[in-house]
PDB file of C-alpha atoms in Angstrom:
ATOM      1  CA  UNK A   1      -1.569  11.025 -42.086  1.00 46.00           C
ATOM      2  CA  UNK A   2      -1.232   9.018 -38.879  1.00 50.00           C
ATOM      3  CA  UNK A   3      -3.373   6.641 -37.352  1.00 53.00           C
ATOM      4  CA  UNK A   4      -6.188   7.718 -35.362  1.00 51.00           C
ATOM      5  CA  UNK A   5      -5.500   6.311 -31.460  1.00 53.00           C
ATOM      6  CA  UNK A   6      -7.175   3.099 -31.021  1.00 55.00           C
ATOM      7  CA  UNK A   7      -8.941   2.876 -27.287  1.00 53.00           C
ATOM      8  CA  UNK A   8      -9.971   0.010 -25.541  1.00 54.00           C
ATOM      9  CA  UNK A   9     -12.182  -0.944 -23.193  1.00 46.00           C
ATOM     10  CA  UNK A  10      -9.744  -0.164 -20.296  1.00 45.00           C
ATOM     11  CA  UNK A  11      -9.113   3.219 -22.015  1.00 48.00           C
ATOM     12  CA  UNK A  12     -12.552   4.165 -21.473  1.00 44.00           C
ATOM     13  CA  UNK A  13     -12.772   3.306 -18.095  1.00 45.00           C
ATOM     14  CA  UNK A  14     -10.085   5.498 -17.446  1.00 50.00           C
ATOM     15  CA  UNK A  15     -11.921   8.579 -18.702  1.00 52.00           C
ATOM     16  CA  UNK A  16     -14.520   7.573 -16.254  1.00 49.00           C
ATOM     17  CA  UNK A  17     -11.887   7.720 -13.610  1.00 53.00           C
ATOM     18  CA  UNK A  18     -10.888  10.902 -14.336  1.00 59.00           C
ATOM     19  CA  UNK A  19     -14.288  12.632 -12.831  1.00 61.00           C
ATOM     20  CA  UNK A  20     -14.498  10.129  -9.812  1.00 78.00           C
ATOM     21  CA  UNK A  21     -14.383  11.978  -6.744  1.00 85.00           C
ATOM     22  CA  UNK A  22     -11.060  11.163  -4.594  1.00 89.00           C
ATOM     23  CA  UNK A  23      -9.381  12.267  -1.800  1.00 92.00           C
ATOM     24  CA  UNK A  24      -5.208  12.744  -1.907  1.00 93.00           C
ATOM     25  CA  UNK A  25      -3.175  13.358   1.281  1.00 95.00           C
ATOM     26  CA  UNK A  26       0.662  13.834   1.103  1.00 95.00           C
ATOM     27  CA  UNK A  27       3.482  15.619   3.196  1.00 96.00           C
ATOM     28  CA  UNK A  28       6.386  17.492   1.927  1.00 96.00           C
ATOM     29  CA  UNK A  29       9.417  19.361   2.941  1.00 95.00           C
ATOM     30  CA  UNK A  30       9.368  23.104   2.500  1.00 95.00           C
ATOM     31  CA  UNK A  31      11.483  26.175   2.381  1.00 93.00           C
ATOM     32  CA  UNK A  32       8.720  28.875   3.133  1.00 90.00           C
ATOM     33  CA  UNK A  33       5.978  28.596   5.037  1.00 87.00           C
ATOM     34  CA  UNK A  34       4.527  31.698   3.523  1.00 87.00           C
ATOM     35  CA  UNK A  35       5.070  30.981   0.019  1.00 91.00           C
ATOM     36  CA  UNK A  36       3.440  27.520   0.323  1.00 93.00           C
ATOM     37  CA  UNK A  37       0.073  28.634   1.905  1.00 92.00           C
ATOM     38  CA  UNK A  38      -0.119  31.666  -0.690  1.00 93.00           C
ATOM     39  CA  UNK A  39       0.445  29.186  -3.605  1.00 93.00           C
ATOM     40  CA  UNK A  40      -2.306  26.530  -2.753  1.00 94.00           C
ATOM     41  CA  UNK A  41      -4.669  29.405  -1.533  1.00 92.00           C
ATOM     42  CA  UNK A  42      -3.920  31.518  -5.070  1.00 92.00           C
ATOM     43  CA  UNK A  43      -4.142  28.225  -7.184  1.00 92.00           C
ATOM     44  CA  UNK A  44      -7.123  27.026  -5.575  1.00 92.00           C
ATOM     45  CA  UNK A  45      -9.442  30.545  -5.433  1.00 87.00           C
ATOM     46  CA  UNK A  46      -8.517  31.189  -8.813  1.00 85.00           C
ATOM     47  CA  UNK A  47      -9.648  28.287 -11.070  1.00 81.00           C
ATOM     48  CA  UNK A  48     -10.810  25.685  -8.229  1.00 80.00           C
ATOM     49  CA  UNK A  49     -13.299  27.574  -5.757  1.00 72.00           C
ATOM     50  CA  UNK A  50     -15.590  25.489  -4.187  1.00 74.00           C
ATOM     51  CA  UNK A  51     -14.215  22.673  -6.347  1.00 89.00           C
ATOM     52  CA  UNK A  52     -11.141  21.283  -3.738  1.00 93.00           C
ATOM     53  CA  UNK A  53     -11.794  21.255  -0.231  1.00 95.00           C
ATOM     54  CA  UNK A  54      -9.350  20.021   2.679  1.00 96.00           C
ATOM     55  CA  UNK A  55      -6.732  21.097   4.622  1.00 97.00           C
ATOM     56  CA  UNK A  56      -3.459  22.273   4.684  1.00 97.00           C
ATOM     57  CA  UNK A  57      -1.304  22.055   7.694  1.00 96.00           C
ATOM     58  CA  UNK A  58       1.710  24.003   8.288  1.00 95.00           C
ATOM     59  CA  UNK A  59       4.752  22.928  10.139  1.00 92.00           C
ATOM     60  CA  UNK A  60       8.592  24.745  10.414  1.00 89.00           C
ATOM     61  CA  UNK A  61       9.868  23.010   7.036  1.00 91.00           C
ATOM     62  CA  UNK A  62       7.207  20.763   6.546  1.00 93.00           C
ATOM     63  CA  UNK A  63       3.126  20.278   5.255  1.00 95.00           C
ATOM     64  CA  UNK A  64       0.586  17.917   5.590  1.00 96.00           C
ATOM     65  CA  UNK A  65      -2.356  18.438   3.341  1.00 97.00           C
ATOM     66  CA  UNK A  66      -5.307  16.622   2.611  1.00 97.00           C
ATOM     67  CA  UNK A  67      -7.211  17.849  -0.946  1.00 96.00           C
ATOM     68  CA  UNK A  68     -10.480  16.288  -1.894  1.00 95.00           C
ATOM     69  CA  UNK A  69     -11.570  17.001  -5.345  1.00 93.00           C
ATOM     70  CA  UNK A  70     -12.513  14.843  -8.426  1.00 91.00           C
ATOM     71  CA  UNK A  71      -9.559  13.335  -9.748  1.00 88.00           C
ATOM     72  CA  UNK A  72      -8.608  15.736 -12.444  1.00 88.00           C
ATOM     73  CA  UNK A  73      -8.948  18.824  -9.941  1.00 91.00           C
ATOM     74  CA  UNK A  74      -6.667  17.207  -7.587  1.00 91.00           C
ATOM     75  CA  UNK A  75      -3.679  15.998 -10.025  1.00 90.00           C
ATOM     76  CA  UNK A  76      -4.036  19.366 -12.547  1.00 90.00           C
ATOM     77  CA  UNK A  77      -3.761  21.441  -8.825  1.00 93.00           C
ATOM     78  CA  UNK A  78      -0.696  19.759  -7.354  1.00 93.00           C
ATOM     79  CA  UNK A  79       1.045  19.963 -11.193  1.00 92.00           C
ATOM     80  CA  UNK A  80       0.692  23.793 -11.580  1.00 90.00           C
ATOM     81  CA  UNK A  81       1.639  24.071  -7.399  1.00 93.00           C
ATOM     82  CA  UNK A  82       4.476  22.196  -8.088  1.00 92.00           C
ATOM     83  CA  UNK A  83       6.194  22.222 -11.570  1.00 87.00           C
ATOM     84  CA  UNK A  84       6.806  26.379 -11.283  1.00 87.00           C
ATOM     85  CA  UNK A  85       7.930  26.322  -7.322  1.00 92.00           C
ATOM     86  CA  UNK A  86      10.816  23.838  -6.997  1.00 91.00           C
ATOM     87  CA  UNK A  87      12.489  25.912  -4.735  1.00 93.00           C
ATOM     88  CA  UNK A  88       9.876  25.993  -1.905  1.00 93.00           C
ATOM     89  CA  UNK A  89       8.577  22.788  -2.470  1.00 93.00           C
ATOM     90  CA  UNK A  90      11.799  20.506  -1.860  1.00 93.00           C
ATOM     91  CA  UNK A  91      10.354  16.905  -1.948  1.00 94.00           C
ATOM     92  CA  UNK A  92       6.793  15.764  -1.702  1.00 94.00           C
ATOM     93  CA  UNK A  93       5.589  12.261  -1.152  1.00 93.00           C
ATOM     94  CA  UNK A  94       2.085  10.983  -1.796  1.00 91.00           C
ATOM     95  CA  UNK A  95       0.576   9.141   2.206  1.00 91.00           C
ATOM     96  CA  UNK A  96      -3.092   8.005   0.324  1.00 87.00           C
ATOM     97  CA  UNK A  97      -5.270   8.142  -2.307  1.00 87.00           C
ATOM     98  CA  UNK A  98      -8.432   7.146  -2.105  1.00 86.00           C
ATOM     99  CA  UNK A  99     -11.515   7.320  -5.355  1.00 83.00           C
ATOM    100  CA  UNK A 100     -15.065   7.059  -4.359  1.00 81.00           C
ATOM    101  CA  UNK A 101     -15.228   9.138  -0.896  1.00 84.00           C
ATOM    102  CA  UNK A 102     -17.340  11.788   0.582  1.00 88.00           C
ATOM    103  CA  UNK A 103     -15.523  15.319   1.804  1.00 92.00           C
ATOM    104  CA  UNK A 104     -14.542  15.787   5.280  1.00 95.00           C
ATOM    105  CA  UNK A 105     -14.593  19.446   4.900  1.00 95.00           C
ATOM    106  CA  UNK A 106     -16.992  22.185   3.337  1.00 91.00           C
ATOM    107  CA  UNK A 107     -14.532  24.693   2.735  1.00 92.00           C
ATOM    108  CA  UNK A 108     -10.316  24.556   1.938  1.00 95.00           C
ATOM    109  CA  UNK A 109      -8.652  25.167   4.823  1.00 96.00           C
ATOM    110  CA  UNK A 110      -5.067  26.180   5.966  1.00 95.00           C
ATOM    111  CA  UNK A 111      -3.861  26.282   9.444  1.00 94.00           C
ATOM    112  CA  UNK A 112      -0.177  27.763  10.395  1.00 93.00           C
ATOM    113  CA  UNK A 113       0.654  25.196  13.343  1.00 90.00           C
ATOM    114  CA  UNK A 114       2.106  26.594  16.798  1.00 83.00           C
ATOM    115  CA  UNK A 115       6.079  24.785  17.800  1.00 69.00           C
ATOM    116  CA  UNK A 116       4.371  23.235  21.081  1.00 58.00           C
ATOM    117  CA  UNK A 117       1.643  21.703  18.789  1.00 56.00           C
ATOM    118  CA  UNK A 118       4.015  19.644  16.760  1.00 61.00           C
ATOM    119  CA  UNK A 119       4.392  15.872  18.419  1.00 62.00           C
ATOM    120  CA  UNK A 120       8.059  16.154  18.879  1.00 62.00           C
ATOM    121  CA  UNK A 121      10.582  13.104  19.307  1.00 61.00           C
ATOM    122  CA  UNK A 122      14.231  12.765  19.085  1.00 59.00           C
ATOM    123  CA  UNK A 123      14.319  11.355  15.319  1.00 56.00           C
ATOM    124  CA  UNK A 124      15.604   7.538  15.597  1.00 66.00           C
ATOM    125  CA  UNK A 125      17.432   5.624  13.067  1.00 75.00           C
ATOM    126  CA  UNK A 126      15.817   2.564  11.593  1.00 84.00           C
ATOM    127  CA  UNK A 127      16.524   0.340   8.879  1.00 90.00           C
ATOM    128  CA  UNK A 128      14.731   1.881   5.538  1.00 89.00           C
ATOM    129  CA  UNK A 129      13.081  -1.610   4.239  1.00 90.00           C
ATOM    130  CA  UNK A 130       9.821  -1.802   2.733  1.00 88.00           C
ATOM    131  CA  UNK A 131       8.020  -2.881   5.846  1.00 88.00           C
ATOM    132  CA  UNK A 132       8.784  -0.497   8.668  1.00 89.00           C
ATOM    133  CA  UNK A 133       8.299   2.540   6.071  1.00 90.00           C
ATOM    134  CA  UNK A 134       4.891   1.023   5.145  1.00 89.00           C
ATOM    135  CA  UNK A 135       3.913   0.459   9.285  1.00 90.00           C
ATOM    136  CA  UNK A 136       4.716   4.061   9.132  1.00 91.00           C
ATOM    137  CA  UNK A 137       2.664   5.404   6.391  1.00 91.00           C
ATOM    138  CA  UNK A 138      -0.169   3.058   7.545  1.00 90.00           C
ATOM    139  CA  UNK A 139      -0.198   4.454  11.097  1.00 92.00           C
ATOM    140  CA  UNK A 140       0.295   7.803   9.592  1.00 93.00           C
ATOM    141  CA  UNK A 141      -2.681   7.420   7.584  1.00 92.00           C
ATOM    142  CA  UNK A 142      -5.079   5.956  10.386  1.00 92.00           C
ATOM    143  CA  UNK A 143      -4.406   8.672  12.295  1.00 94.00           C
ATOM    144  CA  UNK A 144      -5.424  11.638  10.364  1.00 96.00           C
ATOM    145  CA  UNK A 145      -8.309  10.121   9.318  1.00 94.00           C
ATOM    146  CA  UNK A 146      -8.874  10.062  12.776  1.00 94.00           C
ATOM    147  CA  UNK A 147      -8.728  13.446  13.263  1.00 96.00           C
ATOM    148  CA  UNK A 148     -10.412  14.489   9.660  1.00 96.00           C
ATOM    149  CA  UNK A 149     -13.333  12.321  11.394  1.00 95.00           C
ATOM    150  CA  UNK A 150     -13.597  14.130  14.426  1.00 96.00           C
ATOM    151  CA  UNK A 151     -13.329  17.206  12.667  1.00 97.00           C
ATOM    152  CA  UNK A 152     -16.231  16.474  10.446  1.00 95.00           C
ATOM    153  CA  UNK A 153     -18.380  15.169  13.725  1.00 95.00           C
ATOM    154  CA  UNK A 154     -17.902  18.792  15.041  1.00 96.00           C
ATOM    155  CA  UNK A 155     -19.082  20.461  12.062  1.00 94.00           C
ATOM    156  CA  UNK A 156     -21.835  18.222  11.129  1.00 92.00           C
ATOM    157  CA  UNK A 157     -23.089  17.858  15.036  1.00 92.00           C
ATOM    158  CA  UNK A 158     -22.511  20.991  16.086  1.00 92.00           C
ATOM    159  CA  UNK A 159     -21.671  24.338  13.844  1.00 94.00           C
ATOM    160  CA  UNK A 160     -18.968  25.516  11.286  1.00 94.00           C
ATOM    161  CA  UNK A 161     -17.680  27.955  14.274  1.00 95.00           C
ATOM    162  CA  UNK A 162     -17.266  25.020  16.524  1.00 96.00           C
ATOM    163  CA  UNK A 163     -15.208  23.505  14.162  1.00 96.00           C
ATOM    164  CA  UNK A 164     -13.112  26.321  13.690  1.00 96.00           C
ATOM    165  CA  UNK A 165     -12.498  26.664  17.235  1.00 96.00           C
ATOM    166  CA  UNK A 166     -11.677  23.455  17.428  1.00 96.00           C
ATOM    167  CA  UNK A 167      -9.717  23.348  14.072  1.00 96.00           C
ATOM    168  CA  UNK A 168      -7.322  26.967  16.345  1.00 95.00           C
ATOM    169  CA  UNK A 169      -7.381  25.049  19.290  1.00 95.00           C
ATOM    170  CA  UNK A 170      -5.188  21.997  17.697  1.00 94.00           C
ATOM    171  CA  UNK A 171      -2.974  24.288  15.729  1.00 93.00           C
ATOM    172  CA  UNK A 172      -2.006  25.813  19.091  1.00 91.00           C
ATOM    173  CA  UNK A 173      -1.751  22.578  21.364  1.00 90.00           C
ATOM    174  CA  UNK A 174      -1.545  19.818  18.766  1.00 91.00           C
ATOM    175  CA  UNK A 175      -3.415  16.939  18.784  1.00 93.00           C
ATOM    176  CA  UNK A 176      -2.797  12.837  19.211  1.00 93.00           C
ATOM    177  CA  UNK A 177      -3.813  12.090  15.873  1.00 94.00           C
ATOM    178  CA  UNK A 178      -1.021  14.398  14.227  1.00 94.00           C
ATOM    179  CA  UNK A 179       1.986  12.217  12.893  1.00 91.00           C
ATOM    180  CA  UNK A 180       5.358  12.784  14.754  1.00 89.00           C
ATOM    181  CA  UNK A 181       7.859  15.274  13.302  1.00 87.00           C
ATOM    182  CA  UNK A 182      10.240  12.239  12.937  1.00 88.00           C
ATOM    183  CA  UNK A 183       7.578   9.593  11.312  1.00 91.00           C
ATOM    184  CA  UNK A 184       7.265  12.753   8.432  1.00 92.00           C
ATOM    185  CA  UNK A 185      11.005  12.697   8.562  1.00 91.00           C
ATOM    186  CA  UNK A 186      11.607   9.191   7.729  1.00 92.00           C
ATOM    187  CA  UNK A 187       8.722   9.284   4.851  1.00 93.00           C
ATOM    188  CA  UNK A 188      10.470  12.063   3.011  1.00 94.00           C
ATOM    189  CA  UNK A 189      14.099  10.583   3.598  1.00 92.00           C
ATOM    190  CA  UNK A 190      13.143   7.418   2.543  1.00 91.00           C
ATOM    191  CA  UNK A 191      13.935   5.361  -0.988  1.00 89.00           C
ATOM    192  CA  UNK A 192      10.305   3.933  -0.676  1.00 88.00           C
ATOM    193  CA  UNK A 193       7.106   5.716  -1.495  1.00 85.00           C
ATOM    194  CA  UNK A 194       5.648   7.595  -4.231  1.00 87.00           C
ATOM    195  CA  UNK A 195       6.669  11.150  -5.230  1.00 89.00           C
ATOM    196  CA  UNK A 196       4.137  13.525  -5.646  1.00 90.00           C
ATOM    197  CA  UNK A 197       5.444  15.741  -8.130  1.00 90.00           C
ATOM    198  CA  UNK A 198       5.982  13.183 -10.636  1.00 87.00           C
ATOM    199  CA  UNK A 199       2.736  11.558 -10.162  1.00 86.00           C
ATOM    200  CA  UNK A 200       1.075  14.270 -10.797  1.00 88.00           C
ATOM    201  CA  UNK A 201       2.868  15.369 -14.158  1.00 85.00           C
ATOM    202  CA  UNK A 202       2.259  12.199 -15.720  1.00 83.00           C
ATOM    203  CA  UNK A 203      -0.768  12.261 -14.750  1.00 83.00           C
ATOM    204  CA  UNK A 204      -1.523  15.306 -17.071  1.00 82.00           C
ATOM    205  CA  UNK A 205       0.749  14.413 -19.363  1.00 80.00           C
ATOM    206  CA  UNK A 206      -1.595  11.136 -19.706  1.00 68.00           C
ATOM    207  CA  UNK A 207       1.732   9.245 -19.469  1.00 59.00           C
ATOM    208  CA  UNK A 208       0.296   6.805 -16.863  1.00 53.00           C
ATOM    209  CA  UNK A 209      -2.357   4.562 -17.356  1.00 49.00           C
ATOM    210  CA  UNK A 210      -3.419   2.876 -14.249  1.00 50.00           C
ATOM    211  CA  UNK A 211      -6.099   3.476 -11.868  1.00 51.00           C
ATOM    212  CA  UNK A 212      -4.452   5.913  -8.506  1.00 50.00           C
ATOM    213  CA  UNK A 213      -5.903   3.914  -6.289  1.00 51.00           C
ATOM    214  CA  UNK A 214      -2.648   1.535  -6.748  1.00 52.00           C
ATOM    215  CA  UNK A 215      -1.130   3.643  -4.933  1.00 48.00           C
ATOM    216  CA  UNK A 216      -3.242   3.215  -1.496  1.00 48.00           C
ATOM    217  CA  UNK A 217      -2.165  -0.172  -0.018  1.00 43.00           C
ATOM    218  CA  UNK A 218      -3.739   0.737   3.155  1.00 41.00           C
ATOM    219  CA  UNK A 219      -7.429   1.689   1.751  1.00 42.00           C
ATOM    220  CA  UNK A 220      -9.127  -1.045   3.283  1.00 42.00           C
ATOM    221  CA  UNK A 221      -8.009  -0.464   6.550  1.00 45.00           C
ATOM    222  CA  UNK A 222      -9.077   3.182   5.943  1.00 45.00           C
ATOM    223  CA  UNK A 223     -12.690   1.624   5.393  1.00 45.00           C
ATOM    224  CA  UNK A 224     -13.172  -0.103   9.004  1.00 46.00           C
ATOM    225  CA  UNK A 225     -12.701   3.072  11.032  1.00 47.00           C
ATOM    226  CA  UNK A 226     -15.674   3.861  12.815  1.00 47.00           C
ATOM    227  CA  UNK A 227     -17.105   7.215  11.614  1.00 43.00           C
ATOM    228  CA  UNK A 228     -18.684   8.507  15.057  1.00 44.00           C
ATOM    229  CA  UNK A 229     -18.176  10.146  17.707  1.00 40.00           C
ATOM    230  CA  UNK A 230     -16.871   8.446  20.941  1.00 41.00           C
TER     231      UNK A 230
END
C-alpha cells in the first residue's frame, strides 16, 4: 500500500487559492476567427454560465481576452479551450494575472473587431531582452485596464445598453487604450513570457505548486490606476 500524501501548511493554502477570485488576460495568435469565438462561447454556456465573465476581442489572426472567474474556472476553461484545438489556437501567452479582484463585466462578452479599429503600425524590430518585452507587456497591461475601467464606469453610471453601445462603437473605430497590432506581435514572437497553454495544463494536472500571481510582475502598478471617470 503506498503512503498517504503528506500536506503542509503551504499545501493548504493552496487549496484556498484555488477558489480565490482572479482575473487572467492573455493574447494569442489564431487561425479562425470563427472557430475561436464559438469555442469560448460553447465552453463557457455549457458548464461556466454566469460563472466567467469578460471579454473576448477579435482581431484578423489574433485575440485579446480578459476572463474573470475564481481560479479553478479560469485555468479548467482555458485547458479544455486549448488542449483539443491546437490548430486554431497557434500560440497563446499569458499578459496578467491578478487574485483578489472585483469583475469589470456582468456578462461574457465577445466582440468581432472592424480592420480600421485595430491601432496599426509598421511592426519594428527591437532587440528581444527581458526589459523592452516587459515595458511592453506593462504598457500593454495599463492600458486595457484602462479601457476595462471605462467600460465598467459606463455600465455602472449609466445602463447595460450604454455600455453596449459603447462596447460596438470601439469595435468599429478602435480605441487608444487597445495595444498596437505590432506590441501583440512582439509578445507572441518573443522567447520571454509565459505560455498559456502550458500553464494552464499543469495547473490541472496539479503539477505546479506556486501561487499565479508570480506570474504578474506588474500588479502593483495595476493597483494605482484611478478607478473613475475623468
Amino acid at each position: 500500500m503506498d503512503e498517504p500524501i503528506r500536506k503542509c501548511v503551504l499545501d493548504y493554502i493552496r487549496e484556498i487559492e484555488r477558489f480565490k477570485f482572479c482575473r487572467l488576460i492573455f493574447c494569442a495568435k489564431v487561425t479562425n476567427c470563427e472557430d475561436i469565438e464559438q469555442l469560448f462561447d460553447t465552453a463557457i454556456k455549457k458548464k461556466f454560465l454566469q460563472r466567467i465573465t469578460g471579454l473576448l476581442l477579435i482581431y484578423p489572426g489574433f485575440v485579446i481576452h480578459l476572463v474573470e472567474a475564481v481560479e479553478d474556472d479560469v485555468f479548467r476553461l482555458c485547458n479544455e479551450v486549448f488542449t483539443d484545438n491546437t490548430e486554431v489556437i497557434i500560440n497563446t501567452k499569458c499578459l496578467y494575472i491578478q487574485s483578489g479582484v472585483k469583475r469589470f463585466f456582468q456578462k461574457w462578452h465577445s466582440k468581432r473587431m472592424n480592420n480600421c479599429s485595430l491601432n496599426d503600425k509598421e511592426f519594428e524590430t527591437i532587440d528581444d531582452s527581458f526589459e523592452n518585452v516587459s515595458s511592453i507587456h506593462t504598457a500593454m497591461i495599463l492600458n486595457l485596464h484602462k479601457l476595462y475601467t471605462e467600460l465598467w464606469n459606463i455600465c455602472r453610471l449609466k445602463s447595460y445598453e450604454n455600455f453596449i453601445e459603447h462596447l460596438d462603437l470601439i469595435s468599429r473605430k478602435g480605441h487608444l487604450n487597445l495595444p498596437l497590432k505590432s506590441s501583440i506581435e512582439i509578445v507572441l514572437k518573443s522567447r520571454w513570457g509565459y505560455n498559456l497553454v502550458t500553464l494552464a495544463k499543469d495547473y490541472c494536472d496539479l503539477k505546479y505548486q506556486y501561487n499565479f500571481d508570480d506570474y504578474s510582475p506588474v500588479s502593483e502598478i495595476i493597483h494605482d490606476i484611478n478607478y473613475s471617470v475623468k
